[in-house]
Coordinates of C-alpha atoms in Angstrom, one line a residue:
M1 CA 0.5 -0.9 -0.8
T2 CA 1.6 3.9 -0.6
L3 CA 1.1 6.5 1.4
E4 CA 0.9 10.2 0.2
A5 CA 1.0 13.6 2.2
E6 CA 1.1 16.9 2.2
F7 CA 0.0 19.7 4.1
E8 CA -0.5 23.6 4.3
R9 CA -1.1 26.6 6.7
V10 CA -3.7 28.1 6.8
S11 CA -4.2 32.0 8.7
M12 CA -8.2 32.6 9.9
P13 CA -9.3 35.0 11.9
L14 CA -11.2 34.9 14.5
S15 CA -14.8 36.6 15.2
D16 CA -13.9 38.6 17.9
P17 CA -10.1 39.1 20.2
F18 CA -9.7 36.3 22.5
T19 CA -7.8 37.5 25.1
I20 CA -6.5 35.8 28.2
S21 CA -4.4 36.2 30.8
R22 CA -1.6 35.8 28.5
G23 CA -2.5 38.3 26.3
T24 CA -4.7 38.7 23.1
Q25 CA -4.8 36.5 19.7
T26 CA -7.1 38.0 16.8
D27 CA -6.3 35.1 14.2
A28 CA -5.5 31.4 14.6
E29 CA -2.3 30.0 12.5
N30 CA -3.6 26.0 11.9
V31 CA -1.9 23.8 10.0
I32 CA -3.6 21.3 7.9
V33 CA -2.4 18.4 7.4
R34 CA -3.3 15.3 4.1
V35 CA -2.7 11.7 3.7
T36 CA -4.4 10.0 0.5
D37 CA -4.6 6.8 -0.1
E38 CA -3.6 4.9 -3.5
G39 CA -7.7 4.5 -4.5
G40 CA -7.4 8.3 -4.1
M41 CA -9.4 8.6 -0.7
T42 CA -7.7 11.7 2.0
G43 CA -7.2 11.7 5.4
V44 CA -7.6 15.3 7.5
G45 CA -5.5 16.8 10.5
G46 CA -4.6 19.8 11.9
A47 CA -2.3 21.2 14.4
A48 CA -3.6 24.1 15.9
P49 CA 0.3 25.2 17.7
S50 CA 0.5 27.1 20.7
A51 CA 4.2 29.2 22.1
H52 CA 2.6 28.6 25.0
Y53 CA 4.0 24.7 25.1
G54 CA 7.1 25.2 22.0
E55 CA 5.3 25.0 18.9
T56 CA 4.4 27.6 16.4
A57 CA 3.1 27.0 13.0
A58 CA 7.0 27.3 11.8
T59 CA 7.9 24.9 14.4
V60 CA 5.4 23.0 13.2
E61 CA 6.3 23.1 9.8
A62 CA 9.9 22.4 9.5
I63 CA 8.8 18.7 11.3
L64 CA 6.2 18.0 8.9
P65 CA 7.9 16.4 6.2
D66 CA 9.9 13.7 8.3
L67 CA 6.8 12.5 10.0
L68 CA 4.8 12.1 7.1
A69 CA 7.4 10.4 5.5
A70 CA 8.0 8.3 8.6
V71 CA 3.9 7.9 7.7
E72 CA 4.8 6.7 4.0
S73 CA 7.1 4.4 5.2
V74 CA 5.0 2.9 7.5
G75 CA 2.4 2.7 4.6
D76 CA -0.7 1.4 6.2
P77 CA -2.9 4.5 7.4
H78 CA -5.2 1.3 10.1
A79 CA -1.3 0.8 11.2
L80 CA -2.3 3.6 13.1
H81 CA 0.3 2.2 16.3
E82 CA 3.1 2.0 14.2
I83 CA 2.5 5.1 13.0
E84 CA 2.5 6.9 16.3
S85 CA 6.0 4.7 17.3
R86 CA 7.8 6.4 14.8
M87 CA 6.7 9.8 14.4
A88 CA 7.5 9.6 18.8
G89 CA 11.1 8.1 17.0
V90 CA 11.0 10.7 15.1
V91 CA 10.4 13.9 17.0
N92 CA 9.9 13.4 21.3
G93 CA 8.1 16.8 21.7
N94 CA 6.2 18.4 19.3
P95 CA 2.8 17.9 20.4
A96 CA -0.2 19.6 17.9
A97 CA 2.8 18.5 14.8
R98 CA 2.2 14.7 16.1
C99 CA -1.6 15.2 16.0
A100 CA -1.9 16.1 12.7
V101 CA -1.0 13.2 11.2
S102 CA -2.6 11.0 13.8
I103 CA -5.5 13.0 12.9
A104 CA -4.7 13.3 9.4
V105 CA -4.3 9.2 9.7
H106 CA -8.0 7.7 12.5
D107 CA -9.4 10.2 9.2
L108 CA -8.2 8.2 6.5
A109 CA -8.4 4.0 8.9
A110 CA -12.0 5.1 9.4
K111 CA -12.7 6.6 6.3
R112 CA -11.8 2.9 4.3
L113 CA -13.9 1.2 7.2
G114 CA -16.9 3.5 5.9
V115 CA -18.0 4.4 9.7
P116 CA -17.5 7.2 11.3
L117 CA -14.4 7.3 14.2
Y118 CA -16.3 7.0 17.1
R119 CA -17.8 4.2 15.9
L120 CA -14.4 2.5 14.3
W121 CA -13.9 3.1 19.0
G122 CA -16.9 1.4 19.5
L123 CA -18.2 4.6 21.4
D124 CA -21.8 5.6 22.8
P125 CA -22.6 8.4 21.1
S126 CA -26.1 8.4 23.0
R127 CA -25.0 10.5 25.9
M128 CA -22.7 12.9 25.9
P129 CA -21.7 16.5 27.7
A130 CA -22.0 19.6 25.6
T131 CA -19.7 21.6 24.3
S132 CA -18.6 24.9 26.3
F133 CA -18.7 28.4 25.0
T134 CA -16.2 30.6 25.9
V135 CA -16.0 34.7 27.2
G136 CA -12.6 35.9 26.6
L137 CA -11.4 39.0 28.7
D138 CA -12.5 42.0 28.0
T139 CA -14.4 45.0 28.8
T140 CA -17.0 44.4 31.9
E141 CA -19.9 45.7 29.0
R142 CA -18.9 43.8 26.3
V143 CA -17.7 40.8 28.8
R144 CA -22.0 41.3 30.0
E145 CA -22.6 41.7 26.5
K146 CA -20.7 38.3 24.7
A147 CA -22.1 36.4 27.4
A148 CA -25.6 37.7 26.6
D149 CA -25.7 36.8 22.4
A150 CA -24.5 33.4 23.3
A151 CA -27.2 32.6 26.0
D152 CA -29.3 33.7 23.6
A153 CA -28.1 31.9 21.0
G154 CA -28.7 28.9 23.2
Y155 CA -25.8 27.5 24.5
P156 CA -26.1 26.2 27.7
V157 CA -22.0 26.2 29.1
L158 CA -20.3 29.0 29.3
K159 CA -16.6 29.4 30.8
L160 CA -15.4 33.1 31.5
K161 CA -12.1 33.5 31.5
L162 CA -10.8 34.8 34.8
G163 CA -7.3 36.6 35.9
T164 CA -7.6 40.4 36.0
D165 CA -8.2 43.4 38.8
R166 CA -12.3 43.1 37.7
D167 CA -12.6 39.7 38.7
R168 CA -16.1 39.2 40.4
D169 CA -17.4 42.7 38.3
L170 CA -17.0 40.8 34.7
V171 CA -18.9 37.2 36.9
D172 CA -21.1 39.3 38.2
A173 CA -21.9 40.6 34.4
V174 CA -21.8 37.5 33.0
R175 CA -24.1 36.4 35.8
E176 CA -27.3 38.9 35.0
A177 CA -26.7 38.3 31.1
A178 CA -27.2 34.8 31.9
P179 CA -28.8 33.9 34.3
D180 CA -29.8 30.2 34.0
V181 CA -26.6 29.2 32.0
R182 CA -24.0 26.9 34.2
L183 CA -20.9 28.6 34.6
R184 CA -16.4 27.8 35.0
V185 CA -14.2 30.2 35.0
D186 CA -10.9 30.1 33.5
A187 CA -8.1 31.8 34.8
N188 CA -4.7 30.7 33.0
E189 CA -2.7 30.1 35.7
A190 CA -2.9 34.0 36.3
W191 CA -4.0 33.9 41.0
T192 CA -1.6 33.3 43.5
P193 CA -3.0 29.8 45.7
R194 CA -3.9 32.2 48.5
E195 CA -6.1 34.2 45.8
A196 CA -7.5 31.6 44.1
V197 CA -8.9 29.8 47.8
E198 CA -10.8 33.4 48.5
K199 CA -12.1 34.0 44.8
T200 CA -13.7 30.4 45.2
A201 CA -15.7 31.0 48.0
W202 CA -17.7 33.9 45.8
L203 CA -17.4 32.2 43.4
A204 CA -19.9 29.0 44.9
D205 CA -21.9 31.6 45.4
R206 CA -22.7 32.7 42.2
D207 CA -23.2 29.6 41.6
V208 CA -20.2 29.1 39.3
E209 CA -19.1 24.9 38.3
F210 CA -15.9 24.7 38.8
V211 CA -12.7 26.6 38.1
E212 CA -9.8 26.0 35.2
Q213 CA -5.9 26.7 36.7
P214 CA -6.1 29.0 39.1
V215 CA -2.6 28.8 40.3
S216 CA 0.7 27.9 38.2
A217 CA 1.8 25.0 35.9
D218 CA 5.5 25.4 37.9
D219 CA 4.0 25.8 41.4
P220 CA 1.9 22.3 41.8
E221 CA 2.4 22.7 45.5
G222 CA 0.4 25.8 45.2
L223 CA -2.2 23.5 43.2
R224 CA -2.7 21.1 46.5
F225 CA -3.2 24.3 49.3
V226 CA -5.9 25.8 46.3
Y227 CA -7.2 21.7 45.8
E228 CA -7.3 21.1 49.5
R229 CA -8.5 24.4 50.9
S230 CA -11.2 25.0 47.5
A231 CA -15.1 26.1 47.6
L232 CA -15.4 24.6 44.3
P233 CA -13.9 21.2 42.1
I234 CA -10.6 22.3 40.6
A235 CA -10.0 21.7 37.2
A236 CA -6.1 21.1 35.6
D237 CA -5.9 22.1 32.7
E238 CA -1.7 23.8 32.2
S239 CA -0.8 21.3 34.9
C240 CA -1.9 18.6 32.4
V241 CA 0.1 18.6 29.0
S242 CA 1.5 14.4 28.9
L243 CA 1.1 11.2 30.2
A244 CA 2.4 10.8 32.6
D245 CA 1.5 14.3 34.9
I246 CA -1.6 12.1 35.6
P247 CA -0.4 10.8 38.5
A248 CA 0.9 14.1 40.1
I249 CA -2.2 15.4 39.5
A250 CA -4.5 13.4 40.6
D251 CA -4.0 14.3 44.6
R252 CA -4.1 18.0 43.9
C253 CA -7.4 18.9 41.0
D254 CA -10.5 17.1 41.0
I255 CA -10.4 17.3 37.0
A256 CA -8.0 16.3 33.9
N257 CA -8.1 18.4 31.4
L258 CA -6.5 17.1 27.9
K259 CA -6.2 18.7 24.8
L260 CA -5.4 17.2 21.9
M261 CA -2.1 19.9 21.2
K262 CA -1.1 18.6 23.9
T263 CA -1.0 14.6 24.0
G264 CA 0.7 14.5 20.7
G265 CA -2.0 11.9 19.5
L266 CA -5.4 10.7 19.7
L267 CA -4.1 7.2 21.2
E268 CA -2.3 9.1 23.7
A269 CA -5.3 11.0 24.7
R270 CA -7.4 8.0 25.1
R271 CA -4.1 7.0 27.0
L272 CA -4.9 9.3 29.1
I273 CA -8.7 9.9 29.4
A274 CA -8.2 5.7 29.7
A275 CA -5.2 7.2 33.2
A276 CA -7.0 10.2 33.7
R277 CA -10.3 7.7 35.1
A278 CA -8.0 5.0 37.0
H279 CA -7.1 7.6 39.1
G280 CA -10.1 8.7 40.5
L281 CA -10.0 12.2 38.3
E282 CA -12.9 13.2 36.0
V283 CA -12.1 14.4 32.5
M284 CA -12.8 17.4 30.5
L285 CA -11.7 18.1 26.5
G286 CA -10.8 21.3 25.7
C287 CA -9.5 22.5 22.7
M288 CA -6.9 25.6 21.2
I289 CA -8.8 27.8 18.8
E290 CA -8.4 24.8 15.7
S291 CA -10.5 24.8 11.9
N292 CA -12.8 21.8 12.4
A293 CA -10.0 20.0 10.5
S294 CA -8.7 18.4 14.2
I295 CA -11.8 20.0 16.7
A296 CA -14.2 16.9 14.4
A297 CA -12.0 15.1 15.8
A298 CA -11.7 15.8 19.3
A299 CA -15.8 15.6 19.0
Q300 CA -15.2 12.0 18.5
L301 CA -14.2 11.9 21.6
A302 CA -17.5 13.6 23.6
P303 CA -18.5 9.8 24.9
L304 CA -15.9 9.0 27.3
L305 CA -15.6 13.0 28.4
D306 CA -17.7 14.6 31.6
Y307 CA -17.0 18.1 30.2
A308 CA -16.7 19.3 26.6
D309 CA -15.4 22.3 26.6
L310 CA -14.4 22.4 21.8
D311 CA -15.9 25.4 21.3
G312 CA -12.3 26.0 19.3
S313 CA -13.9 26.7 15.7
L314 CA -17.3 29.1 17.4
L315 CA -14.7 31.2 17.8
L316 CA -13.4 31.6 13.8
A317 CA -14.9 34.1 11.5
D318 CA -14.2 31.9 8.3
D319 CA -13.0 28.0 8.7
P320 CA -12.4 26.2 6.0
Y321 CA -13.1 22.7 7.3
D322 CA -16.7 21.6 7.8
G323 CA -17.0 19.8 11.1
V324 CA -18.8 17.9 13.5
E325 CA -22.4 19.9 14.5
M326 CA -23.4 21.7 17.7
P327 CA -26.3 23.8 17.7
D328 CA -27.0 24.8 20.7
G329 CA -23.9 23.6 21.9
E330 CA -25.4 19.7 22.1
I331 CA -22.4 17.6 20.4
R332 CA -24.0 15.3 17.6
L333 CA -22.2 12.3 16.9
V334 CA -26.0 10.9 16.2
D335 CA -26.0 12.7 13.2
Q336 CA -22.5 11.7 11.7
D337 CA -23.2 11.0 8.5
R338 CA -20.3 11.1 7.0
A339 CA -17.2 8.8 7.8
G340 CA -13.9 8.9 9.5
T341 CA -13.9 12.3 11.7
G342 CA -17.2 14.6 10.1
A343 CA -14.4 16.9 8.6
R344 CA -14.8 17.9 5.0
P345 CA -14.1 21.1 2.9
V346 CA -16.4 24.2 2.6
G347 CA -19.0 23.0 0.3
G348 CA -16.8 19.7 -0.4
N349 CA -18.6 16.7 -0.3

């Protein structure tokens, strides 16, 4: 069997500037990977690199020729473990680059069998969490408007970015604009441990569901301090990057927040989910700001999750790919009528 692979960088503007405690983003640079078999069937994947984890679109482009050469040397899209093993032998880091290839090969393998990816894995799509919709940092009035718009659009779960001296005002604005939504907050490492504990007390009074990454990932004892004293459940994101992190966070949080772009591939993501379960943690799958070329693959894992934060493509003004439908935040795998991940070029078949 022969496989051919190619990739291209795409720059996608956001609907609104997206701000978290570390900075503001106005566009998303993804790298799209395509792997084609000898019959002309193509699998698609996407990399959404994050400089916070040491990757950029340029580093993805630099390593992809070697990763794709490893795929072509295997030659069989169904040899998923062998492909991911060879890619790990090419480069130990660069998880977003490896993940794009992993997604493309999984997409192709499922397409060749004529089934959606979740069925290839034997997952049940009948009971899954709704995805949250993220409201980034902004003026208090603009945050109120964004929350009202998201609630009016039917999203039942909102995630609010925090990490300012206006955190209480921002939460109150969202609660005024969208009193009935389930609300989560994400500090992106911005608080001190004592500040985080204090804030969880009044966040609990505002019916917040949980707090994501309240303190720096470089302060594991600070995370434990918050976890042991918090009035709310704690989710670990920046503290949960690789499989080896799961045992380390098991006594420091309630929820492991995975992202495909941190794990390096779909097989590894499933290993992290299993490890989190084995350590008694709940599981959330989050995302970067990504095209449906990768979000569609993340959606295939939804039956394994307690919480989903897969709104990356919903924040884009223009995505070259369609994906799994998410009306009102509901991940509609059960209605997926396309084999593979469900990603396809806009206007394509």
